[in-house]
Short mmCIF file of N, CA, C and O in Angstrom, two decimals:
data_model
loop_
_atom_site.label_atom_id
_atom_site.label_comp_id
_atom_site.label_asym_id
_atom_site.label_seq_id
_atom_site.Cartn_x
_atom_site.Cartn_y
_atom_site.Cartn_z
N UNK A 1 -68.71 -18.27 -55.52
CA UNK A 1 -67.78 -17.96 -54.46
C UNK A 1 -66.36 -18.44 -54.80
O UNK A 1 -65.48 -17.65 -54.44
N UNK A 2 -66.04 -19.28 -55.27
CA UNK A 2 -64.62 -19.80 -55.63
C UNK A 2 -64.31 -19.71 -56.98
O UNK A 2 -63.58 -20.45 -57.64
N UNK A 3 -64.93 -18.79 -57.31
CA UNK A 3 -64.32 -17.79 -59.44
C UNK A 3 -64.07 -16.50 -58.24
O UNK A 3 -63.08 -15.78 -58.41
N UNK A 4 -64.89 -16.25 -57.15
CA UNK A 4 -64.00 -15.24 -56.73
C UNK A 4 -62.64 -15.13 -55.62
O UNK A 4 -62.13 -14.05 -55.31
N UNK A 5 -62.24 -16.32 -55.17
CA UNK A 5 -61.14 -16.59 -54.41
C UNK A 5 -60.27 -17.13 -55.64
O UNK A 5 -59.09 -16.78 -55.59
N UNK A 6 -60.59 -17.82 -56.56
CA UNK A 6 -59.95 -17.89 -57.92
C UNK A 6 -58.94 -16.61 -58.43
O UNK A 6 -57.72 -16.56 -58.62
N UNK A 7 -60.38 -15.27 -58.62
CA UNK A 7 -59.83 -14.10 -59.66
C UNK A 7 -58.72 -13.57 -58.02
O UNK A 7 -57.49 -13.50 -57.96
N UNK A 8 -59.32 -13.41 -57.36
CA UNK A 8 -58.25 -12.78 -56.37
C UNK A 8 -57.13 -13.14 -56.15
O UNK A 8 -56.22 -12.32 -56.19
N UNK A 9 -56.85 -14.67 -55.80
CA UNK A 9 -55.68 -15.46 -55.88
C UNK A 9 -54.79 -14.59 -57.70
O UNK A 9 -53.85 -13.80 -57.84
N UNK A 10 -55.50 -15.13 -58.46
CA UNK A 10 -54.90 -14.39 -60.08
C UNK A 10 -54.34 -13.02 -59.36
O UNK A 10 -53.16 -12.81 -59.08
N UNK A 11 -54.93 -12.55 -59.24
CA UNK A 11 -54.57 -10.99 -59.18
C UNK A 11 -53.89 -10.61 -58.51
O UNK A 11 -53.12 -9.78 -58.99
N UNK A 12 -53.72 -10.95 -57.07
CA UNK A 12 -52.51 -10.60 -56.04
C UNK A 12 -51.30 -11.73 -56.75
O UNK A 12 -50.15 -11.35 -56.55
N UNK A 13 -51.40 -12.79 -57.39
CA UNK A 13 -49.93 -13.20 -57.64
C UNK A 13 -49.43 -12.51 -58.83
O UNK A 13 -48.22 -12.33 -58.96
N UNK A 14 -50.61 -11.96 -60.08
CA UNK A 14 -50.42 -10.93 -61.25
C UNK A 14 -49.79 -9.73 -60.46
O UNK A 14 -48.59 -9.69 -60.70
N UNK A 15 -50.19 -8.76 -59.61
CA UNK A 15 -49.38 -7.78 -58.79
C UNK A 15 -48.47 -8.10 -58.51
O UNK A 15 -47.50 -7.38 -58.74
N UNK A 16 -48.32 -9.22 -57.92
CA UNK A 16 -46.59 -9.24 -56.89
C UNK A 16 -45.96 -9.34 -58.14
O UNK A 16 -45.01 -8.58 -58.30
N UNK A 17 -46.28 -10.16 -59.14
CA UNK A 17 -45.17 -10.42 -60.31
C UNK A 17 -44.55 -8.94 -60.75
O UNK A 17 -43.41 -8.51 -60.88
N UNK A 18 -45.92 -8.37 -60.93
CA UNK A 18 -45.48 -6.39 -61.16
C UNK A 18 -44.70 -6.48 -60.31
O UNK A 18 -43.56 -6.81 -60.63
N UNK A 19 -45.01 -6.24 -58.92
CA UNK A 19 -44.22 -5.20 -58.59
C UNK A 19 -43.13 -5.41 -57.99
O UNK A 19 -42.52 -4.48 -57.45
N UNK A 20 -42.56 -7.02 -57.98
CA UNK A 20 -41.48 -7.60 -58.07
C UNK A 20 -40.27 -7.56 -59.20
O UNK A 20 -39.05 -7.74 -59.11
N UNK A 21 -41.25 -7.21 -60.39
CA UNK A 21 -40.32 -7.26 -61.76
C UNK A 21 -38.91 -6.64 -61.49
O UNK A 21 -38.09 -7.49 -61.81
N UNK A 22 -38.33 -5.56 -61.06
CA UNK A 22 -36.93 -5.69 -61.37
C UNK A 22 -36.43 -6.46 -60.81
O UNK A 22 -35.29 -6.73 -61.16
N UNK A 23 -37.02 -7.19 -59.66
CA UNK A 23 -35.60 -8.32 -58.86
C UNK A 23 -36.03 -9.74 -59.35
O UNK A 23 -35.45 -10.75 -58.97
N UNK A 24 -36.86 -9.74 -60.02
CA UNK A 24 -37.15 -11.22 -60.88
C UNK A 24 -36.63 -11.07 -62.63
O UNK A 24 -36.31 -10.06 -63.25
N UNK A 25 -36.70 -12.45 -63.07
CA UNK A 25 -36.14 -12.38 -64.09
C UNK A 25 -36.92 -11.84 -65.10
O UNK A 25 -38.04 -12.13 -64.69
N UNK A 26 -37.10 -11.11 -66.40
CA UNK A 26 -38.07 -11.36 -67.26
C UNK A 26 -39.00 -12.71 -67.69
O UNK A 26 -40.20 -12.94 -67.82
N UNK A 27 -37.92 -13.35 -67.83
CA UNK A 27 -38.80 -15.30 -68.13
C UNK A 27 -39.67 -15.67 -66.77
O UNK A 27 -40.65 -16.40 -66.80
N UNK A 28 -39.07 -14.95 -65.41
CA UNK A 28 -40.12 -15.28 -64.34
C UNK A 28 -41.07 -14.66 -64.32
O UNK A 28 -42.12 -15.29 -64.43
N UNK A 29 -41.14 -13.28 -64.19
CA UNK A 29 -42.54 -12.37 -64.24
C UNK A 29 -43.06 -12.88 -65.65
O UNK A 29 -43.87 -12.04 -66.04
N UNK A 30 -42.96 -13.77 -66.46
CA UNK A 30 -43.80 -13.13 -67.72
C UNK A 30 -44.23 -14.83 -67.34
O UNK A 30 -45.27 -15.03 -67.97
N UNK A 31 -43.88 -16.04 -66.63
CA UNK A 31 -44.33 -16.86 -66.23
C UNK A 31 -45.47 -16.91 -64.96
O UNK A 31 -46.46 -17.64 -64.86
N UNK A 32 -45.06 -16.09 -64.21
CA UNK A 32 -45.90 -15.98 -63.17
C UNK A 32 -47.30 -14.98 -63.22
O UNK A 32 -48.25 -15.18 -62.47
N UNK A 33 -47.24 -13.76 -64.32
CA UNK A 33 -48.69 -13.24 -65.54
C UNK A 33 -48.96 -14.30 -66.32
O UNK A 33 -50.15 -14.18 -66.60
N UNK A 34 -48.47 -15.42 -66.89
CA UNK A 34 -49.10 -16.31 -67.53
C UNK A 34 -50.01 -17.03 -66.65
O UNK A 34 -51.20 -17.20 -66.92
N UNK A 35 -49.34 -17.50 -65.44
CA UNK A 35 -50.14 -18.34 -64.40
C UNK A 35 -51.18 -17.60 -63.83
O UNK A 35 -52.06 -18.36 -63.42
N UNK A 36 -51.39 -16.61 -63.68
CA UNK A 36 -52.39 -16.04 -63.32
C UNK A 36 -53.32 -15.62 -64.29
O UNK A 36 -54.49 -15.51 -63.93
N UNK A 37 -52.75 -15.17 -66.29
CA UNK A 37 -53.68 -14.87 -66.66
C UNK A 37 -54.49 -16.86 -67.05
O UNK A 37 -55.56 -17.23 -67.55
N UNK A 38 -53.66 -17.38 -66.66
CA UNK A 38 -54.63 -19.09 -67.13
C UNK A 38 -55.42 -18.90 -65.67
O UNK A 38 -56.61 -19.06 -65.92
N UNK A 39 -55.30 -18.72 -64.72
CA UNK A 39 -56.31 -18.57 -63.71
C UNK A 39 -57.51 -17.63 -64.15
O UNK A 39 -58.65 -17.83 -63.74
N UNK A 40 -57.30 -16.93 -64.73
CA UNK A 40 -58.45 -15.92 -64.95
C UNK A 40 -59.07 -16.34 -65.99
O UNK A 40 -60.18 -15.83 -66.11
N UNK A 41 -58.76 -17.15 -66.88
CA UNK A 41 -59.11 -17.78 -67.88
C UNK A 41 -60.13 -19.05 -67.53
O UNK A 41 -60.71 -19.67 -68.42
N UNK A 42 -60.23 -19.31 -66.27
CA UNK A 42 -60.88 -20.61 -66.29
C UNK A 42 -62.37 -21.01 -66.34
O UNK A 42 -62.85 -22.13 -66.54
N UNK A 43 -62.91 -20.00 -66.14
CA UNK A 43 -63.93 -19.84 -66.59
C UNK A 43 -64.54 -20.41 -68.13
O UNK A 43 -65.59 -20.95 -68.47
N UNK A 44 -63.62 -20.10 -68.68
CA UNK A 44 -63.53 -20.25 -70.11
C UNK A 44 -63.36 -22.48 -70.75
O UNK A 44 -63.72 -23.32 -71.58
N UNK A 45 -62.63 -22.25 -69.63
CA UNK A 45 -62.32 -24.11 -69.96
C UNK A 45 -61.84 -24.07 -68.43
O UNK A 45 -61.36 -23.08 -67.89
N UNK A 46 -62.08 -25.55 -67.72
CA UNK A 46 -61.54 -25.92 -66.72
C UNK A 46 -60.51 -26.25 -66.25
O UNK A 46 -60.29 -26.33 -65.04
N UNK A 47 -59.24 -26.62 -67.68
CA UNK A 47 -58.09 -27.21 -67.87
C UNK A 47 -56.88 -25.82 -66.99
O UNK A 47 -55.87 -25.94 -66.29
N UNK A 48 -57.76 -24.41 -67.57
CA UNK A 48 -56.74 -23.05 -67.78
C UNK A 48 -56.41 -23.48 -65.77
O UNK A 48 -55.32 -23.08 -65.35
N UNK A 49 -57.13 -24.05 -64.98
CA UNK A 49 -57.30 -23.98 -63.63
C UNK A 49 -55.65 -24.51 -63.13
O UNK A 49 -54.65 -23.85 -62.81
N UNK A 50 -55.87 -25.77 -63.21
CA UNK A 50 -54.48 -26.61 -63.07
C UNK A 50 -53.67 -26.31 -63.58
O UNK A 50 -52.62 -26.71 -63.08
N UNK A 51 -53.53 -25.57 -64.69
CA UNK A 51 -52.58 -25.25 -65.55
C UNK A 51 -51.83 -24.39 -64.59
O UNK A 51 -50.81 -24.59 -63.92
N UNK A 52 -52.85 -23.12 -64.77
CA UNK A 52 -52.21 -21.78 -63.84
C UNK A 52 -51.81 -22.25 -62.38
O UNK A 52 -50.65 -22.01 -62.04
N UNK A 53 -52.59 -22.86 -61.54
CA UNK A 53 -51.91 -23.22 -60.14
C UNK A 53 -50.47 -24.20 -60.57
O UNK A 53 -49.39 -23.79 -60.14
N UNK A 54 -50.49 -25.02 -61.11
CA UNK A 54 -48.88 -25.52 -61.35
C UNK A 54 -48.14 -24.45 -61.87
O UNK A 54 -47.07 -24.15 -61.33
N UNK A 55 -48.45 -24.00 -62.59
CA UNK A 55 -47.50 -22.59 -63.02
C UNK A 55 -47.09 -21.90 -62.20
O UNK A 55 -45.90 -21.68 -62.03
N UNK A 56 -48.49 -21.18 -61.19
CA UNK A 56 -47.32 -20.13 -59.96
C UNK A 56 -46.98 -21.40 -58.84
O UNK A 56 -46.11 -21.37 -57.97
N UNK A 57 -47.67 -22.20 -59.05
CA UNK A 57 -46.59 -23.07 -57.66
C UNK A 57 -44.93 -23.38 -57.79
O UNK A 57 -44.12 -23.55 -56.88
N UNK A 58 -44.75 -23.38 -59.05
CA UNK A 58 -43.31 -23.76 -59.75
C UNK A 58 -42.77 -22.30 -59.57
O UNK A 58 -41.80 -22.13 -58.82
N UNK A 59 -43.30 -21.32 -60.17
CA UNK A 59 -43.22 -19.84 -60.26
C UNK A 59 -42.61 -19.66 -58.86
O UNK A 59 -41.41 -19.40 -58.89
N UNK A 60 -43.21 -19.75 -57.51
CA UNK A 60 -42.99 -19.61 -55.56
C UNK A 60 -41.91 -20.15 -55.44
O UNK A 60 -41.04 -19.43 -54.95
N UNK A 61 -41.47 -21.68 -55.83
CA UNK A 61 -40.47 -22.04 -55.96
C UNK A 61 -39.21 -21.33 -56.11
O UNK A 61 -38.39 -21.15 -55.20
N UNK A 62 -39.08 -20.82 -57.70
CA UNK A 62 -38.32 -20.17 -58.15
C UNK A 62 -38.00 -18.69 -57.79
O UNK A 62 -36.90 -18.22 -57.54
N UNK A 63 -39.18 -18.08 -57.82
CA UNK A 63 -39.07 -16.73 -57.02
C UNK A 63 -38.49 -16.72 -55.34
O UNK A 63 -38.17 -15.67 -54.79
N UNK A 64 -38.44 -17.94 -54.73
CA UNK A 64 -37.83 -18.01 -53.57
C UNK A 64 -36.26 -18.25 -53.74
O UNK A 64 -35.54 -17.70 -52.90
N UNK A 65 -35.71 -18.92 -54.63
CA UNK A 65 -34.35 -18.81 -55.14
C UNK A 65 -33.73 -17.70 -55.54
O UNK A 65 -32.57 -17.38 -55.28
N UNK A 66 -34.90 -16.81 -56.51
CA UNK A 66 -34.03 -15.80 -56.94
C UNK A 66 -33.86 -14.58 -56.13
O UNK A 66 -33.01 -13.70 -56.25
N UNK A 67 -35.10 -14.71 -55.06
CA UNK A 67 -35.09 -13.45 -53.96
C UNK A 67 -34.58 -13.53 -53.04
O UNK A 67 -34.11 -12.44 -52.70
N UNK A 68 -34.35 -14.45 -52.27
CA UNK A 68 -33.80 -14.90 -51.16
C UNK A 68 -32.64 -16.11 -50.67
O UNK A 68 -32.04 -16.29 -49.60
N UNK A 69 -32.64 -16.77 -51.87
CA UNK A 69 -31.65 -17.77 -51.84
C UNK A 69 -31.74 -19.28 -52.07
O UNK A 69 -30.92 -20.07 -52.54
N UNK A 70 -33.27 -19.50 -51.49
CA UNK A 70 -33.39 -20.86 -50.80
C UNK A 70 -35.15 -20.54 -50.91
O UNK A 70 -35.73 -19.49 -51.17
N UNK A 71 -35.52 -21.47 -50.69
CA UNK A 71 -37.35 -21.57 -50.66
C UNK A 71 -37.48 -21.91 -48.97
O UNK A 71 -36.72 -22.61 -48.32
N UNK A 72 -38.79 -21.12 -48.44
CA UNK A 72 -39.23 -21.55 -46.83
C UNK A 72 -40.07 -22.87 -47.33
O UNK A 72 -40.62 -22.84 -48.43
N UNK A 73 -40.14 -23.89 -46.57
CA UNK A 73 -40.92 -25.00 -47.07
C UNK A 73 -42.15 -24.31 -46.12
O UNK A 73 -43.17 -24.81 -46.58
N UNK A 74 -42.44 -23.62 -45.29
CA UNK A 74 -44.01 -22.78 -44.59
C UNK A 74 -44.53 -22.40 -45.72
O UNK A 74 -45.64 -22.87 -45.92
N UNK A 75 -43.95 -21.42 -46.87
CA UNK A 75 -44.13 -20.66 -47.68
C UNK A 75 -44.99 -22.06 -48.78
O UNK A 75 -46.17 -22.24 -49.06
N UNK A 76 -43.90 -22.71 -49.10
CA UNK A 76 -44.53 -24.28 -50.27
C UNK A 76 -45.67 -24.40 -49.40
O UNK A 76 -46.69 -23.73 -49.26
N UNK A 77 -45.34 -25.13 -49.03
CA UNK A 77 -46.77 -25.84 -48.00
C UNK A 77 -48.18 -25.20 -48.24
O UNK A 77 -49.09 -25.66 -48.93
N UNK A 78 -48.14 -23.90 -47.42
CA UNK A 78 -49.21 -22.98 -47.89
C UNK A 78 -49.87 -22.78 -49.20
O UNK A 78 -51.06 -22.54 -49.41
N UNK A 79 -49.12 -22.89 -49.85
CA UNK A 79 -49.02 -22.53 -51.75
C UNK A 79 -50.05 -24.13 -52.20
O UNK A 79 -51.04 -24.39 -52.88
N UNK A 80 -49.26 -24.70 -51.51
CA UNK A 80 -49.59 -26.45 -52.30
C UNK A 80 -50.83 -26.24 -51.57
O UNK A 80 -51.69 -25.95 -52.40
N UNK A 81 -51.50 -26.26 -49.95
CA UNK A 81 -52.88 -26.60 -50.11
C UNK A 81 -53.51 -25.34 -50.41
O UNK A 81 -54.42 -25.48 -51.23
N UNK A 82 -53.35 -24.29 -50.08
CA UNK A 82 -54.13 -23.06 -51.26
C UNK A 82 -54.18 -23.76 -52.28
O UNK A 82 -55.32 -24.24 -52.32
N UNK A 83 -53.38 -24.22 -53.46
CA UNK A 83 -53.36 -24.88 -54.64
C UNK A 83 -54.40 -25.84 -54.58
O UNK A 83 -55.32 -25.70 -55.39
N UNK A 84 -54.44 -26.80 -53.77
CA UNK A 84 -55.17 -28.10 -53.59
C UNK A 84 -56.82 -27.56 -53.64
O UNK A 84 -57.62 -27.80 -54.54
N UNK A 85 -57.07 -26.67 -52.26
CA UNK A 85 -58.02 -26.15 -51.80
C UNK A 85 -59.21 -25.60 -53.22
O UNK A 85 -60.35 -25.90 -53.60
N UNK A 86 -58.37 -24.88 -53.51
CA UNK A 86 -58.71 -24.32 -54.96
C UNK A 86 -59.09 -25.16 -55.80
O UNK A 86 -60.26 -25.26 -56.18
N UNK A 87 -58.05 -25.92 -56.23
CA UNK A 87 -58.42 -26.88 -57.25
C UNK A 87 -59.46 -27.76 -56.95
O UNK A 87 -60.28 -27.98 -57.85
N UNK A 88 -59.62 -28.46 -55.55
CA UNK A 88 -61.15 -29.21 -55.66
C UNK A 88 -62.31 -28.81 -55.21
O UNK A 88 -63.41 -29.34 -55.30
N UNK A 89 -61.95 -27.73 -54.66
CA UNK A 89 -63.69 -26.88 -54.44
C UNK A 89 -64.05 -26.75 -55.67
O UNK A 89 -65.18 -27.13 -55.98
N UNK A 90 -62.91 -26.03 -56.92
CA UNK A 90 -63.93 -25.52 -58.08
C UNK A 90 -64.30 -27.15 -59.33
O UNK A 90 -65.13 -27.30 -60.23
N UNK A 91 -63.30 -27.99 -58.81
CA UNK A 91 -63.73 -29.86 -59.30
C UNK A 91 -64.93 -30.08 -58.66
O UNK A 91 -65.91 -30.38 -59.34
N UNK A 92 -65.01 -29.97 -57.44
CA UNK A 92 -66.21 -30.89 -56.68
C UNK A 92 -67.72 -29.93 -57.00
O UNK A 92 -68.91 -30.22 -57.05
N UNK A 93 -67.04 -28.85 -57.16
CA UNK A 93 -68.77 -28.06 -56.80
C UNK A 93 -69.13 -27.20 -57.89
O UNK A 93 -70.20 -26.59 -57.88
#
């Protein structure tokens, strides 16, 4: 159950990066497909997990600067315990 809230999380932030690409930078979309393809990767090693959630959490950050100006801290917040959530269901279980 949580390789599949995992691949989904990957995949809707791999899309938005698409279909965000012209108003993001190249170095951001090709950061924010990295973070998702290390999410999809974790299967593979446990490390790709943390990797990729710090990646698009930094990624939300930045994509809130370059789209809008400023970051919503509602928007962080959400991100960080999604992030959290994620990360110790697939640690603990």
């Amino acid at each position: 159950m949580i390789y599949l809230l995992i691949v989904m999380y990957a995949l809707l932030m791999g899309a938005a990066a698409i279909i965000k690409r012209r108003n993001l930078q190249l170095s951001l979309t090709a950061a924010n497909l990295l973070g998702s393809l290390a999410l999809l990767c974790t299967p593979f090693h446990p490390l790709f997990l943390p990797f990729g959630l710090i990646v698009l959490l930094c990624c939300a950050l930045r994509n809130g600067y370059v789209l809008q100006g400023h970051t919503h801290p509602l928007h962080v917040l959400v991100r960080c315990i999604l992030s959290l959530y994620l990360y110790f269901s697939y640690t603990l279980f």
